[in-house]
Amino acid sequence: MTTLVFGALGHVGSWVAHDLVARGDDVAIFDAGAGRFDSLGIDYLEPYRDRFALEEVDVLDTHTLFERMRAYDGRIDAVIFGVAVIAGPNFARRPFRHIEINTMGMLNVIEACRILGVPKFINLSSGAVYGNHPGGQTEETPYMATDLYCATKIANEVLALQYGATYGIDVRNARLFAVYGPGKLPSRMHVLYQALFGPLEGIDGVSTPAGGDQMMDWTHVRDTAAGIVRVLDTPGIAGQSFNISNGNAVTHRDIVAAVQDVVGRDTRVTMGPGKFLDRGAPLDISRARETLGFTPKFADIRDGVIDYKDWLDRAR
Ligand SMILES: NC(=O)c1ccc[n+]([C@@H]2O[C@H](COP(=O)([O-])OP(=O)(O)OC[C@H]3O[C@@H](n4cnc5c(N)ncnc54)[C@H](O)[C@@H]3O)[C@@H](O)[C@H]2O)c1
């Protein structure tokens, strides 16, 4: 049986695919970037290249999507959906296109799951579904959209859960938060990410318009992926949502200080006041701890920063 991982050439999906392949699962990667795999620099997937299938599929191209999924008919034990345009200043620049990718893209995939009788669907969601509710949000905290990205993540959860309830698909939502770490080049990210982690890649002197007074639940990608695999594996949790994050909020100024300490120089980062993203943090991860046995390994941001620097030093 095969697990189809959509968006598995992205930051989170690539580590999920890695963890599944490394333990011996059959995995098919569905991603619009599949044709460029060799140039993406995903060094942790490369050793397993002959152990997973690569499908170059745009989730908005329903014909190709269905044809390629149908090639696995009867052999799909689960689909993990991790295609998205992620939160950040870029999202609102092309709202309709980005909403289309996030929400129509997921609908296209779950509709194909319904037709093909796929039994399980893991939706990679976000703590963004809580908007700016104050930190300590549990899975019972009401939905609140504070930007268009939040709206797509809320819409996807509601649609996926209703597909599950109506057509008997075992749907689970993994609510992730502010992911950092190996696989993501700060030079390709938005200005806040560059301010926080850019010096690990040699980028100093970044100045952000906002974010200096914010704390967020920054989560190392290996922890994020491990949590998603537990959401996939754990029996008897159909229809449930889980916060998968570090569970601790760290101030952005503390991250800048930790990075500065690790690289051993003045990184000349300046951050404007207020929040960069209108979110509350941290998420309460008690349910994931108790039900899934999930424990973040990089609970201390400094450990995560050191691990990230090791990877960036090798990647450069
Ligand atoms: N990164 C974070 O901090 C974060 C936080 C909370 C939730 N999430 C959620 O986690 C999931 C994964 O995020 P990520 O950080 O890995 O994103 P990413 O941008 O790194 O990866 C997204 C992947 O989707 C692929 N893709 C984009 N458009 C596509 C299309 N039309 N058809 C097929 N593939 C397409 C891209 O090629 C890319 O490989 C998303 O659902 C995101 O909303 C991420």
Coordinates of C-alpha atoms and ligand atoms in Angstrom, one line a residue:
M1 CA 0.0 0.0 0.0
T2 CA 1.1 3.5 -0.8
T3 CA 0.9 6.8 0.9
L4 CA 0.4 9.8 -1.5
V5 CA 2.1 12.9 -0.1
F6 CA 0.9 16.1 -1.9
G7 CA 3.3 19.0 -1.6
A8 CA 6.1 16.6 -0.6
L9 CA 8.8 18.7 -2.3
G10 CA 8.0 21.6 0.1
H11 CA 9.5 22.1 3.5
V12 CA 7.2 20.1 5.7
G13 CA 6.1 17.6 3.1
S14 CA 9.7 16.6 2.2
W15 CA 10.4 15.7 5.8
V16 CA 7.2 13.8 6.1
A17 CA 8.1 11.9 2.9
H18 CA 11.6 11.3 4.3
D19 CA 10.3 9.9 7.6
L20 CA 7.9 7.6 5.8
V21 CA 10.4 6.3 3.2
A22 CA 13.1 5.9 5.8
R23 CA 11.0 3.5 7.8
G24 CA 10.1 1.5 4.7
D25 CA 6.7 2.8 3.6
D26 CA 5.8 3.0 -0.1
V27 CA 5.4 6.7 -0.9
A28 CA 4.4 8.6 -4.0
I29 CA 5.2 12.3 -4.1
F30 CA 2.7 14.5 -5.9
D31 CA 4.0 18.0 -6.4
A32 CA 4.0 20.6 -9.2
G33 CA 7.8 20.8 -8.8
A34 CA 8.5 17.1 -9.3
G35 CA 10.1 17.6 -12.7
R36 CA 12.7 19.8 -11.0
F37 CA 13.5 17.3 -8.1
D38 CA 17.2 17.1 -9.0
S39 CA 17.7 20.9 -8.7
L40 CA 15.8 21.4 -5.5
G41 CA 18.6 20.5 -3.1
I42 CA 16.6 18.2 -0.9
D43 CA 19.7 16.3 0.2
Y44 CA 17.9 14.3 2.8
L45 CA 15.5 12.7 0.2
E46 CA 18.2 12.1 -2.4
P47 CA 19.6 8.9 -0.7
Y48 CA 16.1 7.3 -1.0
R49 CA 15.5 8.4 -4.6
D50 CA 14.9 4.9 -5.9
R51 CA 12.4 4.2 -3.0
F52 CA 9.6 6.7 -3.9
A53 CA 7.6 7.6 -6.9
L54 CA 7.6 11.2 -8.2
E55 CA 4.4 12.6 -9.9
E56 CA 4.5 16.0 -11.4
V57 CA 1.0 17.1 -10.8
D58 CA -0.6 20.6 -10.5
V59 CA -3.6 20.1 -8.0
L60 CA -5.6 22.6 -10.1
D61 CA -5.2 20.4 -13.2
T62 CA -8.0 18.0 -12.3
H63 CA -7.6 15.8 -15.4
T64 CA -3.9 15.0 -14.8
L65 CA -4.5 14.8 -11.0
F66 CA -7.2 12.2 -11.4
E67 CA -5.3 10.2 -14.0
R68 CA -2.1 10.1 -11.9
M69 CA -4.0 9.2 -8.7
R70 CA -6.0 6.5 -10.6
A71 CA -2.7 4.8 -11.4
Y72 CA -2.5 3.9 -7.7
D73 CA -6.2 2.7 -7.5
G74 CA -6.7 0.1 -4.9
R75 CA -3.2 0.6 -3.5
I76 CA -3.6 4.0 -1.6
D77 CA -3.9 3.6 2.1
A78 CA -3.7 7.4 2.9
V79 CA -3.3 10.8 1.3
I80 CA -1.5 13.6 3.1
F81 CA -2.3 17.0 1.7
G82 CA 0.4 19.6 2.1
V83 CA 0.2 21.8 -1.0
A84 CA -0.2 25.4 -0.1
V85 CA 0.8 29.0 -0.6
I86 CA 1.9 29.6 2.9
A87 CA 1.2 32.7 5.1
G88 CA 3.2 35.9 4.6
P89 CA 3.1 39.2 2.8
N90 CA 3.0 37.4 -0.6
F91 CA -0.4 35.8 0.0
A92 CA -2.5 38.9 -0.4
R93 CA -0.7 40.0 -3.6
R94 CA -2.6 37.4 -5.7
P95 CA -5.6 36.5 -3.5
F96 CA -7.7 34.6 -6.0
R97 CA -4.9 32.5 -7.3
H98 CA -3.6 31.6 -3.8
I99 CA -7.1 30.8 -2.5
E100 CA -7.6 28.7 -5.5
I101 CA -4.4 26.7 -4.9
N102 CA -5.0 26.2 -1.2
T103 CA -8.8 25.4 -1.2
M104 CA -9.8 24.3 -4.7
G105 CA -6.5 22.3 -4.8
M106 CA -7.5 20.5 -1.6
L107 CA -11.1 20.0 -2.9
N108 CA -9.8 18.5 -6.1
V109 CA -7.6 16.0 -4.2
I110 CA -10.2 15.0 -1.7
E111 CA -12.8 14.6 -4.4
A112 CA -10.5 12.2 -6.2
C113 CA -10.1 10.4 -2.9
R114 CA -13.9 10.0 -2.6
I115 CA -14.1 8.6 -6.2
L116 CA -11.2 6.2 -5.7
G117 CA -12.3 5.1 -2.2
V118 CA -9.2 6.3 -0.4
P119 CA -9.8 5.5 3.3
K120 CA -7.7 8.2 5.1
F121 CA -7.0 11.9 4.4
I122 CA -4.5 14.0 6.5
N123 CA -5.0 17.7 6.0
L124 CA -2.0 19.8 6.8
S125 CA -3.7 22.7 8.5
S126 CA -2.4 25.6 10.7
G127 CA -2.6 27.3 14.0
A128 CA -3.7 30.2 11.8
V129 CA -7.3 28.8 12.2
Y130 CA -7.3 30.4 15.6
G131 CA -6.4 33.8 14.2
N132 CA -5.2 36.1 17.0
H133 CA -6.9 34.3 19.9
P134 CA -4.4 34.6 22.8
G135 CA -1.8 31.9 23.2
G136 CA -2.7 28.6 24.8
Q137 CA -5.3 27.8 22.1
T138 CA -6.7 24.3 22.4
E139 CA -8.3 22.4 19.6
E140 CA -11.7 23.6 21.0
T141 CA -10.7 27.3 20.6
P142 CA -13.1 28.8 18.0
Y143 CA -12.1 29.5 14.4
M144 CA -11.1 33.1 13.7
A145 CA -9.7 34.4 10.4
T146 CA -7.4 37.4 10.6
D147 CA -6.2 37.2 7.0
L148 CA -7.0 35.4 3.7
Y149 CA -4.5 32.6 4.4
C150 CA -6.3 31.8 7.7
A151 CA -9.6 31.8 5.8
T152 CA -8.3 29.1 3.4
K153 CA -7.1 26.9 6.3
I154 CA -10.4 27.2 8.1
A155 CA -12.3 26.5 4.8
N156 CA -10.2 23.4 4.2
E157 CA -10.7 22.0 7.6
V158 CA -14.5 22.4 7.4
L159 CA -14.7 21.0 3.9
A160 CA -12.4 18.0 4.6
L161 CA -14.2 17.1 7.8
Q162 CA -17.6 17.2 6.0
Y163 CA -16.2 15.1 3.2
G164 CA -15.1 12.7 5.9
A165 CA -18.5 12.6 7.6
T166 CA -20.5 12.4 4.3
Y167 CA -18.4 9.8 2.5
G168 CA -16.8 7.8 5.3
I169 CA -13.3 9.0 4.8
D170 CA -11.1 9.0 7.9
V171 CA -10.1 12.7 7.9
R172 CA -7.6 14.2 10.4
N173 CA -6.3 17.8 10.6
A174 CA -2.7 18.5 11.8
R175 CA -2.5 22.2 12.9
L176 CA 1.1 23.3 12.4
F177 CA 2.7 26.5 13.4
A178 CA 5.7 28.7 12.2
V179 CA 8.0 25.9 10.9
Y180 CA 11.7 26.5 10.6
G181 CA 14.8 24.3 10.0
P182 CA 16.6 22.2 7.4
G183 CA 15.2 22.2 3.9
K184 CA 14.3 25.9 4.0
L185 CA 16.8 28.5 2.7
P186 CA 16.2 31.8 4.5
S187 CA 17.3 33.6 1.3
R188 CA 14.1 32.4 -0.4
M189 CA 11.8 33.4 2.5
H190 CA 10.0 36.5 3.6
V191 CA 11.8 39.3 5.4
L192 CA 10.8 38.2 9.0
Y193 CA 12.2 34.7 8.4
Q194 CA 15.3 36.2 6.9
A195 CA 15.7 38.5 10.0
L196 CA 15.4 35.5 12.3
F197 CA 17.4 32.8 10.5
G198 CA 19.2 34.6 7.6
P199 CA 22.4 35.0 9.6
L200 CA 22.7 31.2 9.6
E201 CA 23.0 31.5 5.8
G202 CA 25.3 34.5 6.0
I203 CA 22.6 37.1 5.5
D204 CA 23.1 39.9 8.0
G205 CA 21.7 43.4 8.4
V206 CA 18.0 42.5 7.7
S207 CA 15.5 45.1 8.7
T208 CA 11.8 44.2 9.1
P209 CA 8.8 46.6 9.2
A210 CA 7.2 44.7 12.1
G211 CA 7.5 41.7 14.3
G212 CA 9.8 43.0 17.0
D213 CA 7.2 42.7 19.8
Q214 CA 5.9 39.3 18.7
M215 CA 6.4 35.9 20.1
M216 CA 5.6 32.8 18.1
D217 CA 5.5 29.1 18.5
W218 CA 8.5 28.4 16.1
T219 CA 8.7 24.7 15.5
H220 CA 11.6 22.7 14.1
V221 CA 10.6 20.9 10.9
R222 CA 11.7 17.5 12.2
D223 CA 9.3 17.8 15.1
T224 CA 6.5 19.0 12.7
A225 CA 7.0 16.0 10.5
A226 CA 7.2 13.5 13.4
G227 CA 3.9 14.9 14.7
I228 CA 2.2 14.5 11.3
V229 CA 3.4 10.9 11.1
R230 CA 1.8 10.3 14.5
V231 CA -1.4 11.9 13.2
L232 CA -1.2 9.5 10.3
D233 CA -0.5 6.4 12.3
T234 CA -2.6 6.7 15.5
P235 CA -5.7 4.5 15.3
G236 CA -9.2 5.7 16.3
I237 CA -8.9 9.5 15.8
A238 CA -11.0 10.0 12.7
G239 CA -12.5 13.5 12.5
Q240 CA -10.1 15.0 15.0
S241 CA -7.7 17.9 14.9
F242 CA -4.4 18.1 16.6
N243 CA -2.1 21.1 17.4
I244 CA 1.4 20.0 16.2
S245 CA 3.9 22.6 17.3
N246 CA 6.6 23.2 19.8
G247 CA 4.1 24.3 22.4
N248 CA 6.4 27.2 23.6
A249 CA 6.3 30.8 22.4
V250 CA 9.7 32.5 21.9
T251 CA 10.1 36.2 21.3
H252 CA 11.5 37.2 18.0
R253 CA 14.2 39.2 19.8
D254 CA 15.2 36.1 21.7
I255 CA 15.6 34.2 18.4
V256 CA 17.8 36.9 17.0
A257 CA 19.9 36.8 20.1
A258 CA 20.2 33.0 20.0
V259 CA 21.2 33.1 16.3
Q260 CA 23.7 35.8 17.0
D261 CA 25.2 33.7 19.8
V262 CA 25.4 30.6 17.6
V263 CA 27.1 32.4 14.6
G264 CA 29.3 34.4 17.0
R265 CA 28.9 37.9 15.5
D266 CA 26.7 41.0 15.6
T267 CA 24.1 40.2 12.9
R268 CA 22.8 43.8 12.8
V269 CA 19.2 42.7 12.6
T270 CA 16.5 45.4 13.3
M271 CA 12.8 44.7 13.7
G272 CA 10.0 47.2 13.6
P273 CA 7.4 47.2 16.4
G274 CA 4.2 45.1 16.7
K275 CA 3.3 41.9 15.1
F276 CA 4.4 40.6 11.7
L277 CA 1.5 38.1 11.4
D278 CA -1.7 38.6 13.4
R279 CA -1.5 35.4 15.5
G280 CA -1.5 34.3 19.1
A281 CA 0.9 31.8 20.4
P282 CA 1.8 29.2 21.6
L283 CA -0.6 26.4 20.7
D284 CA -1.6 24.1 23.5
I285 CA -0.2 20.7 22.5
S286 CA -1.7 18.6 25.4
R287 CA -4.0 16.6 23.1
A288 CA -1.1 15.6 20.8
R289 CA 1.1 14.7 23.8
E290 CA -1.6 12.6 25.4
T291 CA -3.4 11.0 22.4
L292 CA -0.5 10.7 19.9
G293 CA 2.5 10.5 22.4
F294 CA 4.0 13.5 20.6
T295 CA 7.0 15.2 22.2
P296 CA 9.0 17.9 20.4
K297 CA 12.7 17.0 20.4
F298 CA 13.8 20.6 19.7
A299 CA 11.9 22.2 22.5
D300 CA 14.7 24.6 23.1
I301 CA 15.0 27.0 20.2
R302 CA 18.8 27.1 20.6
D303 CA 19.1 23.4 19.9
G304 CA 17.0 23.9 16.8
V305 CA 19.1 26.8 15.6
I306 CA 22.3 24.8 16.0
D307 CA 20.8 21.9 14.0
Y308 CA 19.6 24.3 11.3
K309 CA 23.0 25.9 11.1
D310 CA 24.6 22.5 10.6
W311 CA 22.3 21.8 7.6
L312 CA 22.8 25.2 6.1
D313 CA 26.6 24.9 6.4
R314 CA 26.4 21.6 4.4
A315 CA 23.8 23.0 1.9
R316 CA 25.8 26.1 1.0
Ligands
LIG1 N1 5.6 26.6 6.9 C1 4.9 26.9 7.9 O1 5.4 27.6 8.8 C2 3.5 26.3 8.1 C3 2.8 26.7 9.3 C4 1.5 26.2 9.5 C5 1.0 25.4 8.5 N2 1.7 25.1 7.4 C6 1.0 24.2 6.4 O2 1.8 23.1 6.1 C7 1.7 22.7 4.8 C8 3.1 22.6 4.1 O3 3.7 23.9 4.2 P1 5.2 24.1 3.7 O4 5.9 25.1 4.6 O5 5.9 22.8 3.5 O6 5.0 24.8 2.3 P2 6.0 24.9 1.0 O7 5.7 26.1 0.3 O8 7.4 24.6 1.5 O9 5.6 23.6 0.1 C9 4.4 23.6 -0.7 C10 4.6 22.6 -1.8 O10 3.4 22.7 -2.6 C11 3.8 22.6 -4.0 N3 2.7 23.3 -4.8 C12 2.4 24.6 -4.8 N4 1.4 24.8 -5.6 C13 1.1 23.6 -6.1 C14 0.1 23.1 -7.1 N5 -0.7 24.0 -7.7 N6 0.0 21.8 -7.4 C15 0.9 20.9 -6.8 N7 1.9 21.3 -5.9 C16 1.9 22.6 -5.6 C17 5.1 23.4 -4.1 O11 5.8 22.9 -5.2 C18 5.8 23.0 -2.8 O12 6.6 21.8 -2.9 C19 0.7 23.7 4.1 O13 -0.6 23.2 4.2 C20 0.9 24.9 5.0 O14 -0.3 25.7 5.0 C21 2.9 25.5 7.2

